[in-house]
């Protein structure tokens, strides 16, 4: 399951961050590293992007980018 | 001893507020060499020989936008005496990520732990002394917005720099990553020393596969093979790739440090409050209506309630100065040509532009409130999906909205966009948003040709501008600015009360910028137009402007507008003068028709435009063609070259031409 499929109000722990290049590194730099707990707080009014909460701060990400982040199946709440 | 410090930190960490607290209004703005990233330099209060350079707000030293590169280059190449790293204490984990990378640069460094007041007020604790010991660098708790801890911070910074005390520990890594970094540091030690780059930093970057570092060190092919081998080994043993391994190494270290010195019982009050505010402001249904209401209120206050009286006052002031100057020149007996140049050229031209100063300052007051409070990030969040369809991102929405007021501040506001491609597209599209200076033109033409359907025509013109912007975006997206849309990864900062000092400084900066422009570019342009308008080809003053050079240029290009339905030389001349300021279209048409009073003008206009269709076509061309000289100058500055600015103006004029032809033909059959 990817981060893009998680419903608002739910969350889990990151398994892997797919993709490549500067964007992937930027996602990692922003704290989306494997093992990090993330909750999806909200979806924007028009259905995209998402508002996430991780490491004590709010981050906005498009679903396309969130789809590159896979979640640990056993961690989903 | 004179010293230079680099101020670095995350976006939204209060960096600008700290910079203002450190330097007061003693700042000047420049650009970093080669890029259009703004560089602010300020002198420390009470330390006249010490300056601070405000580096762009970034999250990491890995190149993502030009801003990370600028920061890295500045610290490595310009060799500042010390780094002042501002860290948001309410968001300490992610902020320390940059700190660890800055520490690797091996420069004397001090952390300013900002927003400690918020941490304390929420009942949370950060053991500052312990944090400082664990990180091996001085940490000073401050509150930049309340001006607390600033003098301690400055003292510590100067002391650390004087003693050239570099960070004590640099080993955040353990196990396999540690081994890899150390063996690579060993391999490239000499090359790193030769270019004054700490070998540990270089090694870390080489593990990440960072191209700029490879180039800087001129890594040989043989070395590259060895490095690749070492890193592959590390990846195999860890079961993860190099980039994830390094990010994980830093964050794991930070988590261990925070576990020891951060006691967080709950989210801070500001964060809890932000969640509540967002429940309304980014609400699924309410978000967009509230946003429209906020923008409407701002425009209404800026242009009507506050702007109009202030602009009138400014006009009166300028008028008074002009009259004084006029009377003085008459009494002294200044030559007629010079007299006319100063009064009808410079005073009228520069004056009409200067009268926009109050509106610009007020608009920027509201915009910096929106930006500093954190609302702008929410606008981008809400509008992103819509803008993405046009190949842009949510961040472009705000400049475009400002464009309905005035293109000049709108183009200046594109500076907040992180991607170069988005910034350029936004600068080109913004002038299609019908600016307030064009309203008098709509008023004049609709009164003469559409006395009954005036409001309908005006709304139609605004919509037309938006439609053309959308079409242009689609054209640009598929030709000049191909490629994938820029990813949208944006922090949503906690809502905070904007600091009065930052807002005022921001307004002052914009005002200064605008005044400087009025007295340089616009000053010259008005002189040129005056010469063309007042002299004939044998350089004699003309009685009737129909005999002027401007008129003959106007008649020369008039046939170009034949397909648009208006080939009268007066229309094309008005369009030329519209380049100085859009309102000039009205004044020029008035002068050239020689009409007195509105009724006469309406009749006279019929002699210029043969039909309603022609009038509509003229209006269409007026909304869309290249913006006024002030906006052109702004776009030249923000696009970075005269060539790009001319290209943008040509594109806009081309779109105007094609659209006007279409409107003319459609209207011709319809009406």
XYZ file of C-alpha atoms in Angstrom:
748
model
C 0.000 0.000 0.000
C 1.245 3.507 -0.775
C 0.872 6.735 1.158
C -1.471 8.034 -1.569
C -4.034 5.342 -0.735
C -4.302 6.190 2.946
C -7.548 7.898 3.968
C -7.480 11.193 5.870
C -7.208 10.634 9.607
C -5.199 7.457 9.150
C -1.501 6.798 9.048
C 1.334 4.337 9.254
C 5.069 3.791 9.035
C 7.059 4.335 5.832
C 8.574 1.198 4.314
C 10.376 2.533 1.238
C 10.673 5.719 -0.802
C 10.674 4.874 -4.518
C 11.616 7.086 -7.445
C 14.953 8.668 -8.155
C 16.963 11.863 -8.428
C 16.529 15.237 -6.800
C 12.844 14.755 -5.917
C 13.442 11.505 -4.043
C 16.336 13.054 -2.157
C 14.174 16.046 -1.335
C 11.464 13.755 0.090
C 14.107 12.022 2.212
C 15.545 15.379 3.289
C 12.084 16.521 4.395
C 12.066 13.617 6.820
C 10.113 11.024 4.825
C 12.644 8.295 5.591
C 11.868 4.585 5.975
C 10.661 3.917 9.514
C 9.044 7.353 9.959
C 5.484 7.582 11.282
C 3.175 9.619 8.996
C -0.501 10.555 9.263
C -2.625 11.896 6.421
C -4.438 14.861 7.921
C -6.465 16.099 5.026
C -7.016 16.149 1.272
C -7.203 19.569 -0.435
C -10.718 20.702 -1.520
C -10.167 19.687 -5.141
C -8.916 16.216 -4.212
C -5.181 16.875 -4.409
C -2.630 17.529 -2.783
C -2.503 15.845 0.632
C -1.657 17.341 3.988
C 0.607 15.044 5.990
C 1.826 15.212 9.552
C 5.247 13.803 10.414
C 8.144 14.571 12.750
C 6.070 17.271 14.451
C 5.224 19.335 11.365
C 2.710 19.572 8.503
C 3.827 18.853 4.939
C 1.861 19.092 1.724
C 2.505 16.610 -1.067
C 0.740 15.703 -4.317
C -0.752 12.231 -4.639
C 1.708 11.483 -7.458
C 4.590 11.964 -5.075
C 2.816 10.176 -2.228
C 2.309 7.174 -4.525
C 6.087 6.700 -4.543
C 6.097 6.115 -0.813
C 5.145 2.604 0.293
C 3.889 1.866 3.786
C 4.484 -1.073 6.094
C 1.368 -3.194 5.923
C 1.473 -4.080 9.621
C 1.728 -0.423 10.654
C -1.451 0.990 9.185
C -3.910 2.520 11.623
C 38.359 42.907 13.387
C 35.765 42.854 10.652
C 33.828 39.646 10.218
C 31.151 38.188 7.965
C 28.565 35.690 9.180
C 26.272 33.484 7.146
C 22.700 33.182 8.424
C 21.259 29.835 7.357
C 18.116 27.936 8.276
C 14.892 26.307 7.138
C 12.046 28.213 5.565
C 9.521 29.385 8.168
C 12.096 29.149 10.967
C 11.896 32.906 11.629
C 15.089 33.608 9.714
C 13.966 36.947 8.290
C 12.686 38.064 11.697
C 16.050 37.211 13.247
C 17.897 38.968 10.437
C 15.839 42.101 11.030
C 16.409 41.855 14.799
C 20.156 41.526 14.251
C 20.591 44.302 11.730
C 17.618 46.700 12.005
C 17.042 48.635 8.844
C 20.729 48.597 8.048
C 20.377 46.223 5.082
C 20.958 46.164 1.391
C 19.923 43.725 -1.276
C 22.030 42.200 -4.016
C 22.035 39.063 -6.096
C 24.235 36.026 -5.765
C 26.585 35.803 -8.744
C 25.034 34.098 -11.759
C 21.565 33.424 -10.340
C 18.545 35.549 -9.524
C 18.474 34.476 -5.896
C 18.262 37.508 -3.682
C 21.138 38.170 -1.305
C 20.504 40.386 1.698
C 23.426 41.803 3.603
C 23.091 43.668 6.891
C 25.400 45.219 9.466
C 25.107 43.954 13.056
C 23.651 46.470 15.491
C 26.335 47.898 17.796
C 29.046 46.091 15.800
C 29.675 48.304 12.791
C 32.432 46.081 11.406
C 30.421 42.855 11.459
C 27.998 41.913 8.713
C 25.466 39.130 8.240
C 24.470 37.586 4.923
C 20.930 36.228 4.894
C 21.072 32.991 2.886
C 17.941 31.514 1.258
C 15.644 29.377 3.410
C 16.481 25.740 2.657
C 15.940 22.294 4.174
C 19.133 20.558 3.085
C 22.423 21.191 1.307
C 21.617 18.686 -1.451
C 20.864 20.565 -4.671
C 17.087 20.733 -5.205
C 16.630 24.335 -6.334
C 19.276 26.965 -7.054
C 18.948 28.104 -3.446
C 20.713 25.100 -1.902
C 23.557 25.493 -4.373
C 23.859 29.190 -3.551
C 24.050 28.487 0.183
C 26.663 25.794 -0.211
C 28.788 27.845 -2.598
C 28.617 30.869 -0.367
C 29.855 29.010 2.693
C 32.540 27.035 0.867
C 33.836 29.703 -1.514
C 33.239 33.038 0.213
C 34.543 31.561 3.443
C 32.488 33.458 6.065
C 33.964 33.726 9.559
C 31.088 31.831 11.081
C 27.699 30.248 10.452
C 24.637 31.328 12.386
C 22.126 28.511 12.052
C 18.575 29.304 13.116
C 16.547 26.324 14.310
C 12.800 26.326 14.982
C 12.533 24.767 18.446
C 8.902 23.782 17.862
C 9.965 21.726 14.852
C 13.390 20.692 16.016
C 13.811 17.289 14.349
C 13.540 18.474 10.780
C 15.415 21.717 11.454
C 18.425 19.923 12.922
C 18.756 17.943 9.681
C 20.197 21.016 7.976
C 22.280 21.813 11.071
C 24.096 18.467 10.845
C 24.989 19.171 7.222
C 26.130 22.699 8.039
C 28.324 21.335 10.837
C 30.060 19.061 8.347
C 31.319 22.191 6.589
C 33.759 22.589 9.490
C 33.213 26.307 10.121
C 32.742 28.017 13.484
C 29.004 27.695 14.052
C 26.340 28.700 16.550
C 22.736 27.504 16.703
C 20.022 30.039 17.513
C 17.194 27.977 18.963
C 14.241 30.129 17.971
C 10.648 30.168 19.280
C 11.725 28.889 22.678
C 8.975 31.075 24.164
C 6.376 28.936 22.371
C 8.000 25.725 23.594
C 7.963 26.932 27.212
C 4.454 28.352 27.041
C 3.155 24.960 25.959
C 4.728 23.222 28.955
C 7.392 21.497 26.863
C 11.100 21.581 27.649
C 14.346 21.524 25.705
C 17.519 21.014 27.749
C 19.642 23.524 25.894
C 22.923 22.850 27.702
C 22.641 19.126 27.065
C 21.707 19.718 23.422
C 24.762 21.906 23.019
C 27.009 19.245 24.595
C 25.609 16.459 22.450
C 25.948 18.453 19.221
C 29.318 19.883 20.199
C 28.454 23.476 19.264
C 27.019 26.443 21.199
C 23.216 26.624 21.286
C 21.518 29.865 22.377
C 17.763 29.911 23.105
C 16.071 32.969 21.562
C 12.744 34.399 20.506
C 13.392 36.466 17.403
C 9.896 37.960 17.317
C 10.088 39.065 20.971
C 13.706 40.156 20.612
C 14.791 37.838 23.448
C 18.272 36.349 23.657
C 19.584 38.338 20.698
C 22.503 40.040 22.468
C 23.619 36.737 24.065
C 23.465 35.207 20.616
C 25.605 37.940 19.067
C 28.192 37.715 21.869
C 28.429 33.949 21.490
C 28.677 34.197 17.715
C 31.534 36.695 17.850
C 33.338 34.733 20.535
C 33.074 31.441 18.633
C 34.272 33.072 15.431
C 37.173 34.844 17.126
C 38.352 31.619 18.702
C 37.786 29.851 15.373
C 36.022 27.102 17.314
C 34.723 24.540 14.849
C 32.085 21.922 15.757
C 33.550 19.343 18.153
C 32.008 16.136 16.880
C 31.288 15.346 13.305
C 30.603 11.662 13.606
C 26.865 11.245 13.464
C 27.216 7.951 11.714
C 27.743 4.469 12.916
C 28.440 1.069 11.411
C 28.522 0.717 7.650
C 27.921 4.371 6.740
C 30.707 5.367 9.107
C 33.111 2.959 7.445
C 32.231 4.142 3.948
C 32.542 7.849 4.763
C 35.873 7.400 6.455
C 37.476 5.336 3.755
C 36.333 7.830 1.104
C 37.474 10.814 3.186
C 40.882 9.177 3.250
C 40.982 8.725 -0.528
C 40.138 12.323 -1.416
C 41.831 14.067 1.511
C 44.443 15.942 -0.546
C 42.029 17.132 -3.219
C 39.601 18.350 -0.560
C 42.352 20.250 1.254
C 43.403 21.855 -2.037
C 39.956 23.405 -2.512
C 39.402 24.213 1.179
C 36.576 21.768 1.521
C 36.409 19.678 4.707
C 37.176 16.106 3.658
C 34.351 14.713 5.770
C 31.773 16.899 4.076
C 33.211 16.001 0.669
C 33.154 12.291 1.516
C 29.533 12.435 2.687
C 28.530 14.183 -0.518
C 30.452 11.648 -2.614
C 28.609 8.805 -0.900
C 25.376 10.541 -1.935
C 26.708 10.711 -5.507
C 26.665 14.517 -5.519
C 27.833 15.828 -8.921
C 28.969 19.346 -7.889
C 31.352 17.823 -5.332
C 32.800 15.399 -7.876
C 33.503 18.299 -10.187
C 34.913 20.544 -7.482
C 37.401 17.907 -6.322
C 38.158 16.738 -9.880
C 37.779 13.131 -8.806
C 39.756 10.826 -11.130
C 38.152 7.891 -12.865
C 40.143 5.455 -10.775
C 38.985 7.133 -7.564
C 35.430 7.071 -8.798
C 35.674 3.305 -9.277
C 36.971 2.817 -5.738
C 34.300 5.111 -4.287
C 31.581 3.275 -6.214
C 32.921 -0.021 -4.890
C 32.924 1.220 -1.282
C 29.388 2.603 -1.578
C 28.053 -0.556 -3.265
C 29.506 -2.561 -0.415
C 27.775 -0.308 2.094
C 24.458 -0.583 0.246
C 24.626 -4.388 0.162
C 25.340 -4.694 3.845
C 22.648 -2.194 4.848
C 20.064 -3.469 2.412
C 19.191 0.092 1.373
C 20.470 2.616 -1.160
C 23.002 5.382 -0.537
C 20.614 8.326 -0.411
C 18.185 6.699 1.990
C 21.081 5.452 4.094
C 22.516 8.944 4.600
C 19.184 10.623 5.271
C 18.395 7.841 7.708
C 21.786 8.211 9.391
C 21.181 11.910 10.063
C 17.611 11.513 11.217
C 18.491 8.553 13.468
C 21.193 10.642 15.101
C 18.745 13.527 15.590
C 16.151 11.176 17.072
C 18.716 9.946 19.601
C 19.697 13.513 20.518
C 16.070 14.645 20.834
C 15.168 11.624 22.955
C 17.705 12.890 25.487
C 17.017 16.595 25.582
C 13.542 17.315 24.236
C 10.556 16.722 26.481
C 7.448 17.179 24.390
C 4.260 16.606 26.344
C 1.997 18.010 23.655
C 1.959 19.971 20.442
C 2.606 23.683 21.011
C -0.348 26.036 21.378
C 0.468 27.503 17.976
C 0.346 24.100 16.334
C -2.935 23.174 18.001
C -4.361 26.546 17.050
C -3.209 26.077 13.448
C -5.066 22.808 13.204
C -8.244 24.544 14.359
C -7.778 27.448 11.938
C -7.159 25.032 9.093
C -10.334 23.152 9.928
C -12.028 26.273 8.513
C -9.539 27.820 6.062
C -8.733 24.630 4.148
C -12.169 23.115 4.710
C -13.432 20.969 1.852
C -16.310 23.315 0.991
C -15.510 26.589 2.760
C -11.869 26.934 1.645
C -12.500 28.496 -1.752
C -15.332 30.901 -0.794
C -13.297 32.130 2.190
C -10.268 32.635 0.005
C -12.297 34.652 -2.521
C -13.763 36.721 0.300
C -10.306 37.480 1.712
C -8.958 38.504 -1.691
C -12.022 40.611 -2.427
C -11.650 42.402 0.906
C -7.975 43.084 0.274
C -8.636 44.504 -3.187
C -11.522 46.555 -1.947
C -9.451 48.019 0.888
C -6.402 48.563 -1.304
C -8.004 50.122 -4.331
C -11.099 51.765 -2.927
C -11.105 52.458 0.785
C -7.442 53.267 1.364
C -5.887 53.515 -2.085
C -8.218 56.002 -3.753
C -7.969 58.830 -1.200
C -4.228 58.314 -0.796
C -3.704 58.276 -4.538
C -5.698 61.485 -4.844
C -3.600 63.045 -2.110
C -0.452 61.933 -3.883
C -1.806 63.363 -7.155
C -2.498 66.670 -5.454
C 0.988 66.684 -3.974
C 2.537 65.982 -7.356
C 0.273 68.592 -8.933
C 1.376 71.145 -6.352
C 5.060 70.430 -7.000
C 4.428 70.650 -10.743
C 2.657 74.016 -10.359
C 5.451 75.414 -8.214
C 8.010 74.255 -10.727
C 5.933 75.653 -13.577
C 5.591 79.059 -11.933
C 9.258 79.160 -11.038
C 10.373 78.311 -14.559
C 8.072 80.964 -16.014
C 9.422 83.598 -13.632
C 13.024 82.727 -14.385
C 12.280 82.514 -18.090
C 13.378 78.985 -18.886
C 13.373 78.178 -22.604
C 9.993 76.948 -23.879
C 11.294 73.573 -25.035
C 12.884 72.749 -21.691
C 9.857 74.100 -19.858
C 7.507 71.855 -21.800
C 9.836 68.879 -21.438
C 9.890 69.183 -17.655
C 6.213 69.947 -17.130
C 4.466 67.973 -19.889
C 7.064 65.264 -20.134
C 8.766 64.448 -16.865
C 6.285 65.777 -14.300
C 3.267 64.369 -16.113
C 4.893 61.017 -16.877
C 6.823 60.301 -13.689
C 4.024 61.886 -11.684
C 1.322 59.622 -13.122
C 3.425 56.597 -12.263
C 4.431 57.845 -8.803
C 0.772 58.317 -7.934
C 0.535 54.507 -7.852
C 2.978 54.369 -4.938
C 0.320 54.336 -2.165
C -1.566 51.478 -3.829
C 1.570 49.439 -4.239
C 2.645 49.975 -0.643
C -0.805 49.076 0.715
C -1.084 46.008 -1.483
C 2.277 44.787 -0.276
C 1.240 45.438 3.302
C -1.620 42.949 2.914
C 0.463 40.516 0.934
C 3.175 40.364 3.548
C 0.471 39.781 6.163
C -0.767 36.837 4.113
C 2.746 35.527 3.575
C 4.081 35.983 7.118
C 0.956 34.608 8.786
C 1.275 31.347 6.867
C -1.928 31.743 4.834
C -0.154 31.969 1.456
C 1.000 28.359 1.835
C -2.648 27.348 2.346
C -3.716 29.208 -0.816
C -1.132 27.241 -2.746
C -2.402 24.052 -1.091
C -6.027 24.746 -2.001
C -5.408 25.945 -5.567
C -2.668 23.550 -6.624
C -4.875 21.068 -8.467
C -6.396 23.779 -10.659
C -3.069 25.361 -11.579
C -1.468 22.014 -12.173
C -3.716 21.436 -15.172
C -2.012 24.467 -16.728
C 1.447 23.149 -16.004
C 1.923 25.376 -12.975
C 1.736 24.825 -9.249
C -0.434 26.324 -6.517
C 2.257 28.809 -5.657
C 1.655 30.703 -8.946
C -1.887 31.582 -7.994
C -1.131 34.492 -5.728
C 0.944 36.597 -8.170
C -1.756 36.147 -10.790
C -4.393 37.444 -8.416
C -2.299 40.482 -7.604
C -2.182 41.042 -11.353
C -5.804 42.192 -11.276
C -4.571 45.094 -9.191
C -1.263 45.891 -10.814
C 1.187 43.802 -12.809
C 4.222 45.446 -11.202
C 3.847 44.076 -7.660
C 2.454 40.852 -9.177
C 5.602 40.250 -11.176
C 7.714 41.165 -8.164
C 5.779 38.624 -6.089
C 6.808 35.736 -8.360
C 10.066 35.752 -6.462
C 8.464 33.486 -3.861
C 8.144 30.686 -6.429
C 10.750 27.995 -5.969
C 10.915 26.726 -9.530
C 12.475 28.767 -12.286
C 10.113 27.405 -14.922
C 7.032 28.259 -12.872
C 8.391 31.714 -12.190
C 8.966 32.486 -15.868
C 5.572 31.182 -16.958
C 3.847 33.141 -14.215
C 5.633 36.362 -15.211
C 4.508 35.921 -18.827
C 0.884 35.106 -17.906
C 0.287 37.648 -15.146
C -0.165 40.722 -17.428
C -3.206 39.000 -19.019
C -5.016 39.587 -15.739
C -6.643 42.921 -16.500
C -4.941 45.487 -14.260
C -6.683 48.431 -12.611
C -4.977 50.989 -14.876
C -6.963 49.642 -17.822
C -10.307 50.423 -16.182
C -10.424 54.035 -17.472
C -10.021 52.726 -21.019
C -12.923 50.298 -20.611
C -14.963 53.109 -19.109
C -14.332 55.443 -22.020
C -15.000 52.969 -24.831
C -18.028 51.282 -23.297
C -19.612 54.679 -22.560
C -19.273 55.583 -26.228
C -20.176 52.290 -27.896
C -22.052 50.140 -25.377
C -23.929 52.621 -23.211
C -26.503 49.988 -22.208
C -24.335 46.852 -21.933
C -21.346 48.492 -20.195
C -21.138 46.168 -17.172
C -21.635 43.118 -19.352
C -18.781 44.143 -21.654
C -16.455 44.861 -18.726
C -17.052 41.476 -17.086
C -16.558 39.919 -20.493
C -13.174 41.620 -20.815
C -11.986 40.285 -17.459
C -13.112 36.785 -18.388
C -11.444 37.121 -21.783
C -8.129 37.969 -20.078
C -8.373 34.846 -17.938
C -9.312 32.651 -20.900
C -6.366 33.954 -22.920
C -4.063 33.310 -19.930
C -5.298 29.714 -19.759
C -4.833 29.201 -23.507
C -1.369 30.798 -23.311
C -0.424 28.553 -20.400
C -1.401 25.517 -22.445
C 0.600 26.803 -25.426
C 3.691 27.536 -23.301
C 3.383 24.226 -21.503
C 3.489 22.345 -24.779
C 6.217 24.390 -26.466
C 8.693 26.555 -24.592
C 8.246 25.120 -21.124
C 7.874 21.430 -21.815
C 8.839 18.867 -19.272
C 7.216 17.496 -16.186
C 5.367 19.773 -13.824
C 7.495 20.657 -10.853
C 6.709 18.478 -7.864
C 4.806 20.131 -5.085
C 6.428 19.456 -1.727
C 5.647 22.294 0.628
C 5.678 22.805 4.354
C 2.452 24.137 5.879
C 3.875 26.289 8.660
C 1.964 27.005 11.860
C -0.090 30.219 11.686
C 1.698 33.031 13.468
C 1.079 36.711 14.105
C 3.258 38.593 11.590
C 5.963 40.704 13.228
C 5.204 44.410 12.709
C 8.849 45.153 12.045
C 9.138 42.603 9.233
C 5.959 43.837 7.576
C 7.054 47.481 7.746
C 10.519 46.715 6.430
C 8.982 44.756 3.590
C 6.740 47.690 2.646
C 9.658 50.085 2.805
C 11.735 47.859 0.540
C 9.003 47.670 -2.092
C 8.444 51.419 -1.919
C 12.165 52.059 -2.374
C 12.268 49.683 -5.307
C 9.338 51.384 -6.968
C 10.594 54.935 -6.441
C 13.973 54.003 -7.842
C 12.291 52.633 -10.936
C 10.119 55.703 -11.374
C 13.167 57.921 -11.464
C 15.233 55.749 -13.797
C 13.386 53.686 -16.432
C 10.155 55.644 -16.393
C 11.956 58.958 -16.253
C 13.826 58.115 -19.447
C 10.742 56.702 -21.168
C 8.696 59.825 -20.511
C 11.442 61.996 -21.979
C 11.535 59.885 -25.140
C 7.742 59.951 -25.551
C 7.669 63.682 -24.943
C 10.242 64.289 -27.677
C 8.314 62.147 -30.121
C 5.029 63.775 -29.206
C 6.181 67.407 -29.232
C 8.643 67.613 -32.095
C 8.392 67.061 -35.804
C 11.085 65.444 -37.925
C 12.999 68.719 -38.301
C 13.018 68.886 -34.483
C 10.700 71.885 -34.209
C 8.032 72.132 -31.545
C 4.640 71.360 -33.065
C 1.352 73.152 -32.343
C -0.833 70.190 -33.226
C 0.379 66.779 -32.112
C -0.946 65.394 -35.417
C 2.229 66.857 -37.002
C 4.579 65.221 -34.467
C 6.981 62.359 -34.983
C 4.765 60.224 -32.791
C 1.833 60.817 -35.133
C 3.839 59.829 -38.186
C 5.077 56.689 -36.450
C 1.458 56.041 -35.513
C 0.299 56.382 -39.124
C 3.176 54.166 -40.232
C 2.043 51.260 -38.076
C -1.678 52.013 -38.384
C -2.185 49.623 -41.358
C -0.986 46.776 -39.127
C -4.263 47.130 -37.247
C -6.317 46.975 -40.437
C -7.295 43.321 -39.932
C -8.390 44.248 -36.404
C -10.849 46.793 -37.709
C -9.208 50.044 -36.630
C -6.597 51.531 -38.928
C -6.947 55.146 -37.798
C -3.540 56.579 -36.870
C -4.915 58.004 -33.617
C -5.783 54.539 -32.314
C -2.311 53.178 -32.991
C -0.697 56.280 -31.497
C -2.776 55.799 -28.354
C -1.581 52.206 -28.155
C 2.041 53.349 -28.399
C 1.652 55.858 -25.590
C -0.106 53.137 -23.610
C 3.308 51.630 -23.189
C 4.303 54.356 -20.732
C 1.193 53.716 -18.645
C -2.112 52.219 -19.713
C -4.029 55.305 -18.661
C -2.175 57.212 -21.370
C -4.417 55.514 -23.937
C -7.303 57.583 -22.603
C -5.386 60.852 -22.399
C -3.880 60.385 -25.854
C -7.214 59.640 -27.503
C -8.682 62.664 -25.761
C -5.911 64.966 -26.976
C -5.806 63.588 -30.502
C -9.540 63.856 -31.103
C -9.446 67.379 -29.730
C -12.710 66.665 -27.946
C -13.988 68.665 -24.992
C -16.400 66.869 -22.667
C -17.598 63.290 -22.588
C -20.410 63.667 -25.083
C -18.162 65.180 -27.698
C -15.582 62.488 -27.027
C -18.147 59.749 -27.627
C -19.019 61.303 -30.972
C -15.366 61.798 -31.843
C -14.532 58.199 -30.999
C -16.997 57.057 -33.638
C -14.746 58.701 -36.186
C -11.879 56.489 -35.038
C -13.750 53.218 -34.628
C -16.166 52.534 -37.449
C -18.279 49.961 -35.617
C -18.970 48.339 -32.261
C -16.975 45.368 -33.511
C -13.950 47.610 -34.097
C -14.300 49.126 -30.640
C -14.481 45.667 -29.064
C -11.439 44.584 -31.018
C -9.547 47.662 -29.793
C -10.515 46.868 -26.193
C -9.398 43.273 -26.624
C -6.041 44.355 -27.949
C -5.680 46.840 -25.093
C -6.185 44.272 -22.323
C -3.785 41.763 -23.784
C -0.916 43.545 -25.500
C 2.448 44.107 -23.841
C 2.231 45.663 -20.369
C 3.316 49.189 -19.479
C 6.955 50.164 -19.102
C 6.904 49.737 -15.307
C 5.676 46.154 -15.638
C 8.083 45.566 -18.500
C 10.987 46.757 -16.342
C 9.837 44.495 -13.501
C 9.646 41.508 -15.823
C 13.078 42.290 -17.214
C 14.446 42.268 -13.682
C 12.731 39.062 -12.636
C 13.322 37.182 -15.910
C 16.965 38.149 -15.665
C 17.518 39.463 -19.202
C 16.256 42.078 -21.622
C 15.965 39.408 -24.313
C 13.530 37.315 -22.271
C 11.496 40.395 -21.381
C 11.227 41.386 -25.047
C 10.297 37.798 -25.891
C 7.533 37.861 -23.281
C 6.228 41.208 -24.585
C 6.273 39.881 -28.155
C 4.341 36.793 -27.102
C 1.752 38.904 -25.262
C 1.360 41.266 -28.214
C 1.056 38.312 -30.593
C -1.678 36.773 -28.459
C -3.401 40.170 -28.345
C -3.286 40.481 -32.122
C -4.698 37.046 -32.844
C -7.400 37.325 -30.181
C -8.440 40.785 -31.380
C -8.833 39.515 -34.955
C -11.011 36.673 -33.707
C -13.098 39.018 -31.577
C -13.470 41.420 -34.510
C -14.733 38.762 -36.874
C -17.027 37.087 -34.402
C -18.434 40.455 -33.301
C -18.801 41.537 -36.910
C -21.202 38.723 -37.682
C -22.927 38.822 -34.345
C -23.694 42.476 -33.827
